[in-house]
Each structure stands twice: as structure tokens, then as C-alpha cells.
């Protein structure tokens, strides 16, 4: 963690120093360490207000997503969800693929990208988005369950369904742990780095499982259209390289 410093003291040109206060944190990364231009150095003087959670650090410019990066993945998820739902021929089943794409891709990616920014408010926003993702995913489960009941079909008869169950209930568990243990206001284990690591890595597993399940489901719906499957899977594969890093 960054040391407490006098805001008026000079910065060591060979080391990263941080000046933090009760209401925020400032990270300065010198050109001599990272070979950055003056413009890049100035851009990396990031301020995160209300940085109170113990794991909230200001990230270097290369790790912090710009605001525009919050929109392409969710936008793709909505469009792909509508396509998978056979829009505009909407049925009760259509809510299942659409809800899962909104939950697993749109809301989840936004939650991860916001969390990467660090800071107290972004941490709370991350939690709120993951709550929304979990609720929407549970709704998607209810849709497919009720639809099978209505049609008299058996449940959990495919790999897609089993992987989906694993992803959804992992989301539920992650939200519970995050709320009780890691919430910046009342979490019981906010300083437990081991729990944080487990939470983070389990979340990566859940997201990878959810996205893989979505690709498998899309293939099951369009087994003869390899090009459509490629157009669906390729953006998720590209996005995963950033979201899951």
C-alpha cells in the first residue's frame, strides 16, 4: 500500500509514491520508472474519491478502463440476447436467453469494469450491478424451469443446463460472500486478503463458465450456422481477455 506522505514534499523520481487522505488517494508514477511521456505521466495522476475499502487502489492508466469501454460489451450482450431470443417473435421462452445475456454479459462486464477503477463508490456500484446480475439470472432460470413444466419436458438433460446451474448458484454464493464479508461499509472481512483472492478467482470461474454456457446454448440453437456461432462467440472471447485478466 502507498505510504502516507506530506503533500508538499518532493517525489522521488525513481519510485511510485502516493499521497492519500481521508477522502481520496492519489498515485503518481514517474516517467523514469515506466518510460512514460509527460502527458501519460499526468494522465496517471488519478484521484479516487472516498477510497475507504482496504483493497481499493488507484490503478495505472493501462489497467483502468475508460468510460467508453463500459458500453460495447453490454451493447453486444443486448443485441445478441435479442437475436438468441428470436426477436421480434417473442415467447415466454425468449426471456431465458435474453435474461441470461443481460445478466452474465451486460451487467457482469459492467460490474467488473467498474470495480477495476477502484475506490469506495465504485466498489459499491460493483456490488449493486452484481446483485442485479444475480437477480436477472435467477429470473432467467425461473423462465426456463416454468417453460419446461408447461411443456411437460424433463429438467437438466444437457451439459448446457448443468453448466448454467453451476454458474447461477456460484453467482448467488459470490454475492452472499461479497455482501457479508467484503462490503466496504459493513463487511466482516474487508481486510482478509485470502478471502478477497478466493472471491476474485471464483468470480473469474463463474464468469468463464457463464460465458462458455452461453456459447454452448447458442450453438445448440443454431447448430447449422457456424458463421452465426462465430459472430456470437468471438466478441465474448475477445472481451474475456480483458474482463478476466
Short mmCIF file of C-alpha atoms in Angstrom, two decimals:
data_model
loop_
_atom_site.label_atom_id
_atom_site.label_comp_id
_atom_site.label_asym_id
_atom_site.label_seq_id
_atom_site.Cartn_x
_atom_site.Cartn_y
_atom_site.Cartn_z
CA UNK A 1 0.00 0.00 0.00
CA UNK A 2 1.09 3.58 -0.60
CA UNK A 3 2.79 5.34 2.34
CA UNK A 4 1.44 8.47 3.98
CA UNK A 5 3.34 11.47 2.73
CA UNK A 6 3.42 15.23 3.04
CA UNK A 7 1.51 16.57 0.05
CA UNK A 8 4.11 19.34 -0.28
CA UNK A 9 7.18 17.10 -0.21
CA UNK A 10 9.04 16.32 -3.49
CA UNK A 11 8.50 12.94 -5.12
CA UNK A 12 11.36 10.52 -5.63
CA UNK A 13 11.87 10.40 -9.39
CA UNK A 14 12.67 6.67 -9.35
CA UNK A 15 9.77 5.39 -7.30
CA UNK A 16 5.99 5.50 -7.19
CA UNK A 17 4.75 7.48 -4.23
CA UNK A 18 1.22 8.13 -3.15
CA UNK A 19 -0.35 10.93 -1.17
CA UNK A 20 -3.54 9.69 0.45
CA UNK A 21 -6.10 11.42 2.61
CA UNK A 22 -9.31 10.51 4.35
CA UNK A 23 -11.31 11.39 1.25
CA UNK A 24 -9.13 10.03 -1.52
CA UNK A 25 -5.92 8.60 -2.89
CA UNK A 26 -3.50 9.98 -5.47
CA UNK A 27 -0.95 7.82 -7.25
CA UNK A 28 1.97 9.34 -9.11
CA UNK A 29 4.01 7.14 -11.45
CA UNK A 30 7.24 8.74 -12.67
CA UNK A 31 8.50 8.68 -16.20
CA UNK A 32 11.88 7.31 -15.13
CA UNK A 33 10.28 4.13 -13.78
CA UNK A 34 7.88 3.36 -16.63
CA UNK A 35 9.26 5.35 -19.53
CA UNK A 36 6.10 7.37 -20.00
CA UNK A 37 5.73 10.70 -21.74
CA UNK A 38 4.82 13.76 -19.70
CA UNK A 39 1.25 13.56 -21.00
CA UNK A 40 0.96 9.92 -19.94
CA UNK A 41 2.52 10.69 -16.58
CA UNK A 42 -0.02 13.44 -15.97
CA UNK A 43 -2.85 11.14 -17.06
CA UNK A 44 -1.80 8.60 -14.45
CA UNK A 45 -2.21 11.06 -11.59
CA UNK A 46 -5.58 9.56 -10.80
CA UNK A 47 -7.77 10.62 -7.92
CA UNK A 48 -10.35 8.25 -6.48
CA UNK A 49 -12.67 9.96 -4.03
CA UNK A 50 -13.77 8.28 -0.85
CA UNK A 51 -11.26 5.47 -1.14
CA UNK A 52 -12.08 3.67 2.09
CA UNK A 53 -12.20 -0.04 1.22
CA UNK A 54 -8.95 -1.76 2.15
CA UNK A 55 -8.41 -3.21 -1.33
CA UNK A 56 -9.23 -0.03 -3.25
CA UNK A 57 -6.10 1.12 -5.02
CA UNK A 58 -5.73 3.59 -7.84
CA UNK A 59 -4.69 1.64 -10.90
CA UNK A 60 -2.23 2.76 -13.59
CA UNK A 61 -3.71 4.14 -16.78
CA UNK A 62 -3.17 0.90 -18.72
CA UNK A 63 -5.34 -1.01 -16.22
CA UNK A 64 -8.18 1.47 -15.76
CA UNK A 65 -10.98 1.17 -18.34
CA UNK A 66 -12.10 4.38 -19.98
CA UNK A 67 -15.81 5.17 -19.69
CA UNK A 68 -16.39 4.17 -23.33
CA UNK A 69 -15.27 0.60 -22.57
CA UNK A 70 -18.26 0.16 -20.28
CA UNK A 71 -20.69 0.16 -23.22
CA UNK A 72 -19.54 -2.08 -26.13
CA UNK A 73 -19.78 -5.39 -24.24
CA UNK A 74 -23.20 -4.70 -22.67
CA UNK A 75 -24.46 -3.41 -26.04
CA UNK A 76 -23.30 -6.61 -27.72
CA UNK A 77 -24.98 -8.66 -24.98
CA UNK A 78 -28.35 -6.97 -25.52
CA UNK A 79 -28.22 -7.36 -29.31
CA UNK A 80 -27.03 -10.99 -29.08
CA UNK A 81 -29.67 -11.70 -26.45
CA UNK A 82 -32.42 -10.36 -28.69
CA UNK A 83 -31.11 -12.42 -31.61
CA UNK A 84 -30.97 -15.58 -29.49
CA UNK A 85 -34.49 -14.84 -28.24
CA UNK A 86 -35.69 -14.79 -31.86
CA UNK A 87 -36.81 -11.17 -31.62
CA UNK A 88 -39.38 -9.92 -32.68
CA UNK A 89 -41.19 -13.30 -32.45
CA UNK A 90 -41.27 -13.11 -28.67
CA UNK A 91 -42.44 -16.00 -26.48
CA UNK A 92 -42.17 -16.77 -22.78
CA UNK A 93 -39.02 -18.84 -23.52
CA UNK A 94 -37.44 -15.79 -25.19
CA UNK A 95 -36.94 -14.24 -21.78
CA UNK A 96 -34.50 -17.03 -20.90
CA UNK A 97 -31.68 -16.35 -23.41
CA UNK A 98 -32.25 -12.61 -23.23
CA UNK A 99 -32.12 -12.54 -19.42
CA UNK A 100 -29.02 -14.69 -19.27
CA UNK A 101 -27.15 -12.50 -21.75
CA UNK A 102 -28.12 -9.36 -19.83
CA UNK A 103 -27.13 -10.94 -16.50
CA UNK A 104 -23.99 -12.83 -17.42
CA UNK A 105 -22.53 -10.49 -20.02
CA UNK A 106 -24.04 -6.98 -19.87
CA UNK A 107 -24.36 -6.45 -16.11
CA UNK A 108 -21.40 -8.64 -15.13
CA UNK A 109 -18.94 -7.00 -17.52
CA UNK A 110 -20.06 -3.55 -16.38
CA UNK A 111 -19.61 -4.61 -12.75
CA UNK A 112 -16.09 -5.90 -13.40
CA UNK A 113 -15.01 -2.85 -15.38
CA UNK A 114 -16.33 -0.50 -12.70
CA UNK A 115 -14.53 -2.45 -9.98
CA UNK A 116 -11.25 -2.21 -11.91
CA UNK A 117 -11.35 1.54 -11.34
CA UNK A 118 -11.04 1.06 -7.57
CA UNK A 119 -12.48 3.35 -4.94
CA UNK A 120 -15.25 3.28 -2.38
CA UNK A 121 -18.13 4.34 -4.63
CA UNK A 122 -17.04 2.07 -7.49
CA UNK A 123 -16.86 -0.87 -5.10
CA UNK A 124 -20.46 -0.26 -4.01
CA UNK A 125 -21.56 0.16 -7.63
CA UNK A 126 -19.85 -3.14 -8.43
CA UNK A 127 -21.88 -4.84 -5.71
CA UNK A 128 -25.14 -3.29 -6.92
CA UNK A 129 -24.51 -4.40 -10.50
CA UNK A 130 -23.68 -7.93 -9.39
CA UNK A 131 -26.86 -8.03 -7.33
CA UNK A 132 -28.80 -7.04 -10.44
CA UNK A 133 -26.96 -9.68 -12.48
CA UNK A 134 -27.78 -12.38 -9.94
CA UNK A 135 -31.46 -11.43 -9.77
CA UNK A 136 -31.81 -11.33 -13.56
CA UNK A 137 -30.02 -14.70 -13.87
CA UNK A 138 -32.39 -16.23 -11.32
CA UNK A 139 -35.31 -14.84 -13.31
CA UNK A 140 -33.86 -16.49 -16.43
CA UNK A 141 -33.70 -19.79 -14.53
CA UNK A 142 -37.33 -19.42 -13.50
CA UNK A 143 -38.34 -18.80 -17.10
CA UNK A 144 -36.73 -21.99 -18.43
CA UNK A 145 -37.97 -24.02 -15.45
CA UNK A 146 -41.56 -22.84 -15.81
CA UNK A 147 -41.42 -23.25 -19.58
CA UNK A 148 -40.34 -26.89 -19.26
CA UNK A 149 -43.06 -27.51 -16.69
CA UNK A 150 -45.63 -26.01 -19.04
CA UNK A 151 -44.42 -28.22 -21.90
CA UNK A 152 -44.05 -31.32 -19.74
CA UNK A 153 -40.33 -31.66 -20.51
CA UNK A 154 -37.69 -33.01 -18.07
CA UNK A 155 -35.16 -30.70 -16.44
CA UNK A 156 -31.34 -30.76 -16.52
CA UNK A 157 -30.95 -33.03 -19.52
CA UNK A 158 -27.99 -31.28 -21.21
CA UNK A 159 -24.49 -30.03 -20.45
CA UNK A 160 -25.78 -26.54 -21.10
CA UNK A 161 -28.31 -26.83 -18.30
CA UNK A 162 -25.83 -28.24 -15.79
CA UNK A 163 -23.17 -25.64 -16.53
CA UNK A 164 -25.85 -22.97 -16.29
CA UNK A 165 -26.90 -24.17 -12.84
CA UNK A 166 -23.28 -24.12 -11.67
CA UNK A 167 -22.82 -20.56 -12.95
CA UNK A 168 -26.03 -19.21 -11.43
CA UNK A 169 -25.52 -20.70 -7.98
CA UNK A 170 -21.88 -19.61 -7.96
CA UNK A 171 -23.16 -16.09 -8.62
CA UNK A 172 -25.51 -16.42 -5.67
CA UNK A 173 -22.69 -17.57 -3.40
CA UNK A 174 -20.34 -14.83 -4.59
CA UNK A 175 -22.91 -12.16 -3.90
CA UNK A 176 -23.53 -13.51 -0.41
CA UNK A 177 -19.83 -13.54 0.41
CA UNK A 178 -19.33 -10.11 -1.10
CA UNK A 179 -22.23 -8.60 0.82
CA UNK A 180 -21.48 -10.13 4.21
CA UNK A 181 -17.72 -10.25 4.08
CA UNK A 182 -16.44 -7.61 1.67
CA UNK A 183 -18.93 -4.73 1.61
CA UNK A 184 -16.89 -1.55 2.31
CA UNK A 185 -19.44 -0.27 4.86
CA UNK A 186 -20.19 -3.31 6.99
CA UNK A 187 -18.23 -6.27 5.61
CA UNK A 188 -16.91 -8.60 8.32
CA UNK A 189 -13.70 -9.50 6.50
CA UNK A 190 -12.70 -6.49 4.39
CA UNK A 191 -9.05 -6.89 5.38
CA UNK A 192 -8.89 -10.63 4.71
CA UNK A 193 -6.72 -10.83 1.60
CA UNK A 194 -7.18 -14.58 1.32
CA UNK A 195 -10.95 -14.17 1.14
CA UNK A 196 -10.54 -11.44 -1.45
CA UNK A 197 -8.36 -13.68 -3.60
CA UNK A 198 -10.84 -16.55 -3.34
CA UNK A 199 -13.73 -14.21 -4.18
CA UNK A 200 -11.91 -12.81 -7.20
CA UNK A 201 -10.77 -16.15 -8.62
CA UNK A 202 -14.12 -17.80 -8.02
CA UNK A 203 -15.77 -14.89 -9.84
CA UNK A 204 -13.47 -15.46 -12.82
CA UNK A 205 -14.51 -19.12 -12.83
CA UNK A 206 -18.20 -18.17 -12.65
CA UNK A 207 -17.93 -15.64 -15.48
CA UNK A 208 -15.95 -18.03 -17.71
CA UNK A 209 -18.49 -20.78 -17.03
CA UNK A 210 -21.42 -18.46 -17.74
CA UNK A 211 -19.95 -17.17 -20.99
CA UNK A 212 -19.00 -20.66 -22.12
CA UNK A 213 -22.51 -21.86 -21.31
CA UNK A 214 -23.95 -19.01 -23.36
CA UNK A 215 -21.83 -20.03 -26.36
CA UNK A 216 -22.89 -23.66 -25.94
CA UNK A 217 -26.54 -22.65 -25.74
CA UNK A 218 -26.26 -20.51 -28.87
CA UNK A 219 -24.68 -23.41 -30.75
CA UNK A 220 -27.49 -25.72 -29.61
CA UNK A 221 -30.00 -23.23 -31.02
CA UNK A 222 -28.08 -22.70 -34.30
CA UNK A 223 -26.13 -25.93 -34.93
CA UNK A 224 -26.02 -25.47 -38.70
CA UNK A 225 -24.90 -21.84 -38.74
CA UNK A 226 -21.21 -21.82 -37.94
CA UNK A 227 -20.84 -18.24 -39.05
CA UNK A 228 -23.54 -17.07 -36.63
CA UNK A 229 -21.88 -19.06 -33.86
CA UNK A 230 -18.56 -17.40 -34.67
CA UNK A 231 -20.12 -13.93 -34.60
CA UNK A 232 -21.60 -14.76 -31.20
CA UNK A 233 -18.53 -16.36 -29.61
CA UNK A 234 -15.73 -14.18 -30.99
CA UNK A 235 -16.72 -10.95 -29.16
CA UNK A 236 -17.06 -12.89 -25.89
CA UNK A 237 -13.63 -14.43 -26.38
CA UNK A 238 -12.09 -11.02 -27.04
CA UNK A 239 -13.89 -9.45 -24.09
CA UNK A 240 -12.83 -12.26 -21.77
CA UNK A 241 -9.18 -11.42 -22.37
CA UNK A 242 -9.82 -8.09 -20.66
CA UNK A 243 -12.64 -8.81 -18.24
CA UNK A 244 -10.99 -11.93 -16.80
CA UNK A 245 -7.44 -10.58 -16.53
#
